[in-house]
Coordinates of C-alpha atoms and ligand atoms in Angstrom, one line a residue:
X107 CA -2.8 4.1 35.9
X108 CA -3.3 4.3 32.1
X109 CA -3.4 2.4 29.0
X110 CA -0.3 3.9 26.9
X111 CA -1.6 6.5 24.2
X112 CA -0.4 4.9 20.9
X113 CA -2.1 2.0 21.7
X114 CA -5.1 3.4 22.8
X115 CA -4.8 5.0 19.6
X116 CA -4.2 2.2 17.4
X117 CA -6.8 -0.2 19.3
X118 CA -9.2 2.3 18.4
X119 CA -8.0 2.9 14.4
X120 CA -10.8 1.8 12.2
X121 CA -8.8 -0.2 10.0
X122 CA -7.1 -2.2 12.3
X123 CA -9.7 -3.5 15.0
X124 CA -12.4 -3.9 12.1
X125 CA -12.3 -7.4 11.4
X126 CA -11.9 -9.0 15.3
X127 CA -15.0 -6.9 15.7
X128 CA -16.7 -8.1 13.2
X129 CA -16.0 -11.3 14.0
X130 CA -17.2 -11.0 17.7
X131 CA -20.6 -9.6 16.2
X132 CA -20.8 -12.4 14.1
X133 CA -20.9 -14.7 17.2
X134 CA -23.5 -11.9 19.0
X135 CA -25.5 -12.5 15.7
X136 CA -25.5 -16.3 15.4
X137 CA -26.5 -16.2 18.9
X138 CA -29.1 -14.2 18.3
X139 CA -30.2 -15.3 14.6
X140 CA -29.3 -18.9 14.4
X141 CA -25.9 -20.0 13.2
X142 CA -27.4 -20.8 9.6
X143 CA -28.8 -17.5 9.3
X144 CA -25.6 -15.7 9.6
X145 CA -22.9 -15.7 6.7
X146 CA -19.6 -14.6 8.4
X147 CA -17.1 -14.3 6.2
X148 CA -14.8 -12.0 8.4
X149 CA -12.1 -14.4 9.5
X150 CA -9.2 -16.4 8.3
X151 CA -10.2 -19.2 10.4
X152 CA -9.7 -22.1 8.5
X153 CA -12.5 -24.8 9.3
X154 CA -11.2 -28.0 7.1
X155 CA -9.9 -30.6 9.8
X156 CA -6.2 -31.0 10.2
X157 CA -5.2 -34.0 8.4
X158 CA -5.5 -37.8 10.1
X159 CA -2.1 -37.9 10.3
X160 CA -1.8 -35.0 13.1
X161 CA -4.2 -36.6 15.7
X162 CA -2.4 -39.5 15.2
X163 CA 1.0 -38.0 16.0
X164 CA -0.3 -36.1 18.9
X165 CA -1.1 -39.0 20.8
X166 CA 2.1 -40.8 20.1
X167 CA 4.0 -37.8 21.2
X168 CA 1.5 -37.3 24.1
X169 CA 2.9 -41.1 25.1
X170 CA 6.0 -39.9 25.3
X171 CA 7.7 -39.0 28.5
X172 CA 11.2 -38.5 28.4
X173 CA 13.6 -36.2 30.6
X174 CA 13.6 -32.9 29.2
X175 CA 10.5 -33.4 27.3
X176 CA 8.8 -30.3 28.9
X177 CA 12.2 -28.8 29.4
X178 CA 13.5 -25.5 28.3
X179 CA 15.6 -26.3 24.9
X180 CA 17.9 -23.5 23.0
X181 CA 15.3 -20.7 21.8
X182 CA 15.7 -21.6 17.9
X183 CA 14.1 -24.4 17.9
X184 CA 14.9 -28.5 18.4
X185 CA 17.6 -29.5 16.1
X186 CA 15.6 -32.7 14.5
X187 CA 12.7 -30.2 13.9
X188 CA 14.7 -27.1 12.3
X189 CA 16.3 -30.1 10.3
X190 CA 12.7 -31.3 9.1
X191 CA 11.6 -27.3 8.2
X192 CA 15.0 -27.1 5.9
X193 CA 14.0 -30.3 4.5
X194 CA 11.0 -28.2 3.6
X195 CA 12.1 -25.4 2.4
X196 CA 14.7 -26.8 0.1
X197 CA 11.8 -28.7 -1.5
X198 CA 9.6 -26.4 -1.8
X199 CA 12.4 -23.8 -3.0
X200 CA 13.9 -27.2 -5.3
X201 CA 17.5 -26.2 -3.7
X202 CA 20.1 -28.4 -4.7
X203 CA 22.6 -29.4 -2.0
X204 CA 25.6 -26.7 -2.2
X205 CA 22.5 -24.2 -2.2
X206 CA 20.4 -26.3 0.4
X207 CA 19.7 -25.3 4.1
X208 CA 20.2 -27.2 7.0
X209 CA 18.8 -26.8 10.7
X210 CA 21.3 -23.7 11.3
X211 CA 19.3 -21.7 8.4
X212 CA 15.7 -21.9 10.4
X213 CA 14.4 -20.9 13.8
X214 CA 11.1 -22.0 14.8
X215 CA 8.8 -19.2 15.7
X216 CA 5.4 -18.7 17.4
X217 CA 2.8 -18.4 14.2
X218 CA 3.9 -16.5 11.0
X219 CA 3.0 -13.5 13.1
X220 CA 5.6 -14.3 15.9
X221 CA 8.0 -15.3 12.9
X222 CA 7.4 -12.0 11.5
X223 CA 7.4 -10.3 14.9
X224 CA 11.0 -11.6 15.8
X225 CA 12.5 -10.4 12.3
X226 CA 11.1 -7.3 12.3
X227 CA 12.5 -6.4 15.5
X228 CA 15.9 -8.0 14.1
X229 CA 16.6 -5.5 11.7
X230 CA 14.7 -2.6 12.2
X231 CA 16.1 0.3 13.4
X232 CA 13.8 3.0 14.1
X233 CA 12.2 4.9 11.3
X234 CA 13.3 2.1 9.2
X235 CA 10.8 1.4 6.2
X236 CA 9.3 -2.2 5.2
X237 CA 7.8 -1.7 1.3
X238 CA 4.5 -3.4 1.3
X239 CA 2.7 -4.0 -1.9
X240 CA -1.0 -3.4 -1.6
X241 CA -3.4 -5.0 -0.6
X242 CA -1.3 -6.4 2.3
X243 CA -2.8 -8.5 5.7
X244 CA -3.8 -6.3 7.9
X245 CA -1.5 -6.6 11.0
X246 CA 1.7 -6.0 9.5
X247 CA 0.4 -1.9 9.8
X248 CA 1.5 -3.3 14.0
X249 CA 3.9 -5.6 13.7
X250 CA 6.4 -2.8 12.1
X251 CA 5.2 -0.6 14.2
X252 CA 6.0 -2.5 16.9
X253 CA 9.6 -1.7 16.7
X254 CA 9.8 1.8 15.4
X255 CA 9.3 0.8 11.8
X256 CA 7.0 2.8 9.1
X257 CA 5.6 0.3 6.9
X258 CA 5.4 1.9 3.5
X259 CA 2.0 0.5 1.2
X260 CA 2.9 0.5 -2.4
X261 CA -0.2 0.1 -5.0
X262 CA -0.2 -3.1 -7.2
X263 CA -1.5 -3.1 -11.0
X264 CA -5.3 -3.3 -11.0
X265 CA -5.2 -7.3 -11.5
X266 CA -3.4 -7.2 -7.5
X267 CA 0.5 -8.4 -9.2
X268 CA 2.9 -6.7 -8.4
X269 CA 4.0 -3.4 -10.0
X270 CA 7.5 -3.1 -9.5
X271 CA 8.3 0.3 -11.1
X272 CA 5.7 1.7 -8.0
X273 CA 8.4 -0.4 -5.3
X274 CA 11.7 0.7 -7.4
X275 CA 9.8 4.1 -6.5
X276 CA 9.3 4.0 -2.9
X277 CA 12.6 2.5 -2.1
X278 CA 14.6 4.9 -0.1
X279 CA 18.1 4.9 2.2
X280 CA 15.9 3.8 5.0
X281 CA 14.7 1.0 3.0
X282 CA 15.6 -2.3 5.5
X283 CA 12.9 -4.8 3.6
X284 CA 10.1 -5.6 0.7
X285 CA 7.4 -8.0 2.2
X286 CA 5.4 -10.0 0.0
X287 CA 2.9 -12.6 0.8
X288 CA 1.7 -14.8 -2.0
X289 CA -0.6 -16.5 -2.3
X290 CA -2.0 -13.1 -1.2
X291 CA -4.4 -12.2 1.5
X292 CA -6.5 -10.6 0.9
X293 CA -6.3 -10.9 -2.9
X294 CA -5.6 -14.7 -3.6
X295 CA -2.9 -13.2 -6.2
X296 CA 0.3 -15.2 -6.9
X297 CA 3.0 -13.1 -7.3
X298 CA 5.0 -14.6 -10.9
X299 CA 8.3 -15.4 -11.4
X300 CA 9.0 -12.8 -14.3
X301 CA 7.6 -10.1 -11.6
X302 CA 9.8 -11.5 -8.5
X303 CA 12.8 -12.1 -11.2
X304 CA 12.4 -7.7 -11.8
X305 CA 11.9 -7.5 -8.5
X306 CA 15.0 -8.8 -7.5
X307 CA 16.9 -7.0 -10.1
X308 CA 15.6 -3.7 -9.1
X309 CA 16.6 -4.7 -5.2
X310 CA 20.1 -5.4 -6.4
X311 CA 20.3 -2.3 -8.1
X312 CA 19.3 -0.8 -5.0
X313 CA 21.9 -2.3 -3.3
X314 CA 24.2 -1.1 -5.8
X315 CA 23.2 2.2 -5.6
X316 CA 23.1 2.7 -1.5
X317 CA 25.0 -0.5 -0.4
X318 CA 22.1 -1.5 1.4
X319 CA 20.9 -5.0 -0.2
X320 CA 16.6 -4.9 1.0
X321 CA 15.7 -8.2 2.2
X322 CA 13.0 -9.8 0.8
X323 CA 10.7 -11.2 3.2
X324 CA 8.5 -13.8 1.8
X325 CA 4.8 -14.7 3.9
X326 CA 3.9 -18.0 2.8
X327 CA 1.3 -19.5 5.0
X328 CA -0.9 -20.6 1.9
X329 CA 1.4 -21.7 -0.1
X330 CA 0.0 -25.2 -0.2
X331 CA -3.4 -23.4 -1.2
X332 CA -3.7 -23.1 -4.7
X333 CA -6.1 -23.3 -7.9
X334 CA -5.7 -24.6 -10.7
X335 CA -2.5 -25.7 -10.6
X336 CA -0.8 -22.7 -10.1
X337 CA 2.7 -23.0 -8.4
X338 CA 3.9 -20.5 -5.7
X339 CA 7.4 -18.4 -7.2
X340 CA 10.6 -20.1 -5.1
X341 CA 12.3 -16.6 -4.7
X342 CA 15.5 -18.3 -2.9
X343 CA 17.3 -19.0 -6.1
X344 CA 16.2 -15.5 -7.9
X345 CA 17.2 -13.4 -4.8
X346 CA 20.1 -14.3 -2.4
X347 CA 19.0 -11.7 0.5
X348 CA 15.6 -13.4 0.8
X349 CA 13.8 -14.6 4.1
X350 CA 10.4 -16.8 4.0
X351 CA 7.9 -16.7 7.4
X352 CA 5.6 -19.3 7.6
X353 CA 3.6 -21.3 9.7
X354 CA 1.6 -24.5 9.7
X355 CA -2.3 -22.4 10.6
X356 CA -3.7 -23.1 7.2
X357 CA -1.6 -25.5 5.0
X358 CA -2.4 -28.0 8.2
X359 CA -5.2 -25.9 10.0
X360 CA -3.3 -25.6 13.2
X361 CA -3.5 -21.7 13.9
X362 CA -4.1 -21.9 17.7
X363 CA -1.5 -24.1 17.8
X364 CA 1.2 -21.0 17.2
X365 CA 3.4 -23.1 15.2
X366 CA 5.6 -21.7 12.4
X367 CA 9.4 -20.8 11.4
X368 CA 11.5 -18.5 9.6
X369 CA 14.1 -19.6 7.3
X370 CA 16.6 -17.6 5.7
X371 CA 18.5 -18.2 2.5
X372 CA 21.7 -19.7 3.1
X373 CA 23.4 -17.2 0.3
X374 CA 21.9 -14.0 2.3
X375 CA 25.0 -12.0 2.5
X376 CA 24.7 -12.4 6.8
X377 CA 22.4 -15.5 7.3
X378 CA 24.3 -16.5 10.1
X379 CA 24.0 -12.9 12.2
X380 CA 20.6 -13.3 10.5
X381 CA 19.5 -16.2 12.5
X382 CA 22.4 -15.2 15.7
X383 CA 19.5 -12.3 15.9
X384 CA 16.1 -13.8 15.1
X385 CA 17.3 -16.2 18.1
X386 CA 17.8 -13.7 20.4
X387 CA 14.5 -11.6 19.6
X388 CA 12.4 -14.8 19.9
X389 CA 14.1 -15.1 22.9
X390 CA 13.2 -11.1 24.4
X391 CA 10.4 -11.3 23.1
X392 CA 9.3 -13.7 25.5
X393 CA 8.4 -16.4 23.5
X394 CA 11.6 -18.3 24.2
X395 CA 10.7 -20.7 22.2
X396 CA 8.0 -21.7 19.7
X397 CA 5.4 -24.1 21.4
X398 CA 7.6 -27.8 22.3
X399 CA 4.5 -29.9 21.7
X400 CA 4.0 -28.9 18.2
X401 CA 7.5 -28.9 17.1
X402 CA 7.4 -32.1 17.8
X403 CA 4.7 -32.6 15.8
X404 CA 5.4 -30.6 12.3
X405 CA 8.7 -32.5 12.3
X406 CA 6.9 -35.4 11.7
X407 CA 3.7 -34.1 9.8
X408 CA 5.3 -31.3 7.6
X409 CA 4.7 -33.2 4.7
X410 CA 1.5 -34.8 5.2
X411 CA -0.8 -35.6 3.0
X412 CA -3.8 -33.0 2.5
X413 CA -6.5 -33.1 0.2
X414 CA -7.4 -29.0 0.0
X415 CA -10.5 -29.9 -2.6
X416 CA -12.8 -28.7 -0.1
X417 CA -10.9 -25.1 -0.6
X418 CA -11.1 -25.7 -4.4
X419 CA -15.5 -26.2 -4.6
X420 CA -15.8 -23.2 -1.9
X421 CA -13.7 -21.3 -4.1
X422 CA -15.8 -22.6 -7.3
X423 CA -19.1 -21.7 -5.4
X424 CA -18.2 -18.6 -4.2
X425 CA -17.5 -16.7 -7.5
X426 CA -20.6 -18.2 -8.9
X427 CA -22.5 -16.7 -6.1
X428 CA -20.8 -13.4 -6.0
X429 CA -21.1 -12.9 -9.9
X430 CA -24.6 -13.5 -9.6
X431 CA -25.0 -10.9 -7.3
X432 CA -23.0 -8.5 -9.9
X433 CA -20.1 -7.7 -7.5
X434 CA -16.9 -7.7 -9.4
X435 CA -13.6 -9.6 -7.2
X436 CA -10.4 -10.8 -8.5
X437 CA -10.1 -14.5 -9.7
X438 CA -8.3 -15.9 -6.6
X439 CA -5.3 -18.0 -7.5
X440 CA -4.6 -19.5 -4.0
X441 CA -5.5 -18.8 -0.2
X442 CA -9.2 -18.3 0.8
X443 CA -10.4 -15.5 0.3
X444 CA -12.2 -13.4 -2.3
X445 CA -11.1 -9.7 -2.7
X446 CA -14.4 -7.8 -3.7
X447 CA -15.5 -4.6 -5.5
X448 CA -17.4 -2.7 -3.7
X449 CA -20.4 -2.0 -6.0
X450 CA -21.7 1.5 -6.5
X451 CA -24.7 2.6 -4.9
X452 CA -28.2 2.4 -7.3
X453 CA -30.3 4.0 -4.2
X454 CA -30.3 8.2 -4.6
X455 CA -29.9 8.1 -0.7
X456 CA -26.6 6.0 -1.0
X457 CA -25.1 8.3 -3.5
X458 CA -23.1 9.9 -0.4
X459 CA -20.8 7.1 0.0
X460 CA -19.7 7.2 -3.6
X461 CA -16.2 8.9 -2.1
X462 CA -13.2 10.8 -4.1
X463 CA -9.6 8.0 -3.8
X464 CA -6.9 10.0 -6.4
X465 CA -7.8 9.5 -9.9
X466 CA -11.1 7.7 -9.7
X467 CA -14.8 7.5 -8.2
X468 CA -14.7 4.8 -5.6
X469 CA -17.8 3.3 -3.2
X470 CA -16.9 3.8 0.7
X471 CA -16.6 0.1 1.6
X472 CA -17.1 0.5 5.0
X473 CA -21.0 1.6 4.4
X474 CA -21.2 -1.1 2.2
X475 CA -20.3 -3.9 4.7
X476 CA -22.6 -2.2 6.9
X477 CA -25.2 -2.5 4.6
X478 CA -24.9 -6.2 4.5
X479 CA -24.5 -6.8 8.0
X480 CA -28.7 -5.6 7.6
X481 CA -28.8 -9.1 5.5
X482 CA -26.3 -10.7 7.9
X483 CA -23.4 -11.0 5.9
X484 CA -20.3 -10.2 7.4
X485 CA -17.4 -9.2 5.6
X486 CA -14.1 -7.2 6.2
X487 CA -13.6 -3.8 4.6
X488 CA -10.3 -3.2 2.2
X489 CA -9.0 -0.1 4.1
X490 CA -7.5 -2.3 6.3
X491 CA -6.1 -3.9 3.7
X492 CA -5.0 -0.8 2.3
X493 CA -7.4 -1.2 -0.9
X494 CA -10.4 1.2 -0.1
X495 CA -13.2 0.6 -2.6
X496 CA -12.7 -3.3 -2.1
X497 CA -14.2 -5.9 0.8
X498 CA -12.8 -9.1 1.8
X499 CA -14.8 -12.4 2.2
X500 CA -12.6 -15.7 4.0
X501 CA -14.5 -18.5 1.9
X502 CA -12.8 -20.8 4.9
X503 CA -16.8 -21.8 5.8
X504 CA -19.5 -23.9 5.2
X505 CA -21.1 -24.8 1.7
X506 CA -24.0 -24.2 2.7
X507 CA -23.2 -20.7 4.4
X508 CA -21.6 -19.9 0.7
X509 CA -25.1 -21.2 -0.9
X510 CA -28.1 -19.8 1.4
X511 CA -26.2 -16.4 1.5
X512 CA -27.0 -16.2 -2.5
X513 CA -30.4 -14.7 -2.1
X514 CA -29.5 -11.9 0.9
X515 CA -26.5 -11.2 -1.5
X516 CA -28.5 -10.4 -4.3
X517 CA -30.8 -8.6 -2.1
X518 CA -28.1 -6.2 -1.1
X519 CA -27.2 -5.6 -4.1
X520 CA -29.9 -4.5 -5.5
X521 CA -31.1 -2.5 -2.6
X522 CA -27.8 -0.5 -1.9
Ligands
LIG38 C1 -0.7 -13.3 5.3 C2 -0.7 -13.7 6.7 N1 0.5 -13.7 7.3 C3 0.5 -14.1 8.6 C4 -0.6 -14.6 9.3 C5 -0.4 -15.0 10.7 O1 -0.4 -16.4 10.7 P1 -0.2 -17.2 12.1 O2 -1.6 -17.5 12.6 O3 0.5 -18.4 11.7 O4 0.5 -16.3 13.0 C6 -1.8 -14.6 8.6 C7 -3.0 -15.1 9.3 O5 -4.1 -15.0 8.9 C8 -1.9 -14.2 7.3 O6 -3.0 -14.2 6.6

């Protein structure tokens, strides 16, 4: 008996298993340490409560026993909630009605990442390429991969938007999809509507060119998260081929609850073999459907109230604690996390990990988030995120894990 190779391999790739192990020495070190002498910014796990109005839907629906109510229903989803998650989009994406969706343009998946999962192994042929720009969430590297895919990273501009001359670039004959998540994680970017307008056109020309159309898959589980009043791009009315995964993990704090959709534009040029497919992979996937409970309860809760200030004074407290410390990062614009520079090394004896990436002098990230781990800070190296030179910390914590961590931060600063 043996583990299969490639994913012995890929268990074992240092980019990929770097943050859940990190986050399982984070709990090794609370337990050891005390929770409020560990800063653990290594996870996406949001910690805000779900809003009131969840709990209170959950026990009405928990009241409710019906036939069928546990049953098996068809695998895209229940009508009345695919008919809430258009509702959704079409506000979100302001779509008028002859350009509106209805419940036949969704399917309810398991999480973004089962969302994602089931397009991916919709359209990809093997050797197909997804264009990624950079930095990009870690687990897409598998979830292409999963299905014979090659996920191609593209670089961004130095500010993290997109640089669409570097995607026109990479786009090839095997090109089957651009993914783009904005608000970004790991960078908090939010891609703008002049970029995705280019974008679009280059995709078209593309199309032109090879007959092949890219979709444009849009990740947009923090959509609701953003600063300053910045508003997330609609990309349905700039590009007709255009998909958006999401799920309800952070706009609602639900991610163990594994409940999200996909929706596809209703002008996509085959929306309806789109979704015939999606369907059926959810289906062999084996998720058969996405969690009953919980569409039960989005369909009544999609549009509840949430008040994400708490995200807005982390965000605040965070940058003031991180420029103190003399670490550069990228003004985040939405989502929760803070998309650092690794400094520079001042010690003689770190001078090794200053490490060669192209064109320019970069610090090896992955010795400096071992370096703080000595202060008990716990952060998530960029390679995985296909930015080396940079470090990721999920501001998704405590205020006061933000504030005591000021004086370790500073400490290993100075002291690297
Ligand atoms: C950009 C992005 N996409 C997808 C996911 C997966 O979300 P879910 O928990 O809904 O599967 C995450 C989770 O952190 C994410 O950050």
């Amino acid at each position: 008996m043996a583990i299969a190779k490639h994913i012995k391999e890929l268990m074992n790739s240092k980019g990929s298993s770097v943050i859940r192990k990190m986050f399982e020495e984070g709990i090794q070190l609370k337990a050891k340490f005390g929770e409020d002498k560990v800063y653990d910014f290594s996870l996406g796990n949001p910690d805000m409560p779900p809003p009131e109005k969840i709990y209170q839907v959950v026990n009405e629906i928990a009241k409710d026993n019906s036939k069928d109510r546990h049953a098996y229903m068809p695998n895209a989803g229940y009508t009345e909630t695919r008919k809430a998650m258009a509702d959704k989009v079409n506000f979100e994406q302001n779509l008028t009605d002859d350009s509106a969706l209805n419940e036949n343009h969704v399917v309810m998946s398991v999480g973004a990442a089962g969302a994602l999962n089931s397009v991916f192994k919709a359209i990809l042929n093997s050797e197909d390429e997804v264009i990624v720009p950079c930095p990009f969430f870690a687990e897409y590297r598998s979830y292409v991969s999963n299905f014979g895919g090659n996920l191609i990273p593209v670089k961004s501009k130095k500010d993290f938007s997109l640089d669409v001359e570097a995607i026109k670039n990479a786009l090839t004959s095997k090109t089957t999809a651009v993914l783009i998540n904005s608000p970004n994680n790991p960078s908090g970017k939010i891609y703008s509507e002049s970029d995705i307008k280019e974008l679009a056109s280059v995709l078209y020309e593309h199309g032109k060119n090879t007959g092949i159309t890219p979709y444009l898959i849009c990740d947009e589980p923090y959509r609701a998260i953003t600063y300053n009043g910045k508003k997330v791009t609609s990309v349905f009315p700039l590009y007709d081929n255009a998909v958006v995964v999401t799920s309800f993990a952070k706009n609602l704090s639900l991610p163990g609850e594994r409940i999200g959709f996909i929706a596809v534009n209703p002008k996509c040029e085959d929306a309806k073999e789109f979704i015939a497919a999606c369907t059926y992979t959810t289906r062999t996937l084996g998720y058969v459907n996405a969690p009953a409970f919980f569409q039960k309860v989005v369909a009544k809760c999609w549009n509840a109230d949430v008040d994400y200030s708490m995200y807005t004074n982390r965000c605040k407290m965070i940058t003031e604690v991180v420029k103190n410390a003399g670490i550069e990062f990228v003004e985040p614009e939405g989502a929760f996390y803070l998309f650092c520079k690794a400094p520079m090394p001042i010690l003689q004896e770190n001078k090794q990990f200053i490490i060669n990436n192209g064109d320019e002098e970069i610090c090896d990230e992955f010795a400096f988030c071992d370096h703080l781990k000595k202060y008990n800070i716990l952060c998530a190296p960029g390679s995985g995120f296909g930015c080396p030179g940079y470090f990721r910390m999920a501001f998704c914590v405590s205020e006061n894990t933000i504030k005591n961590c000021a004086e370790p931060l500073q400490l290993a600063k100075q002291s690297w």
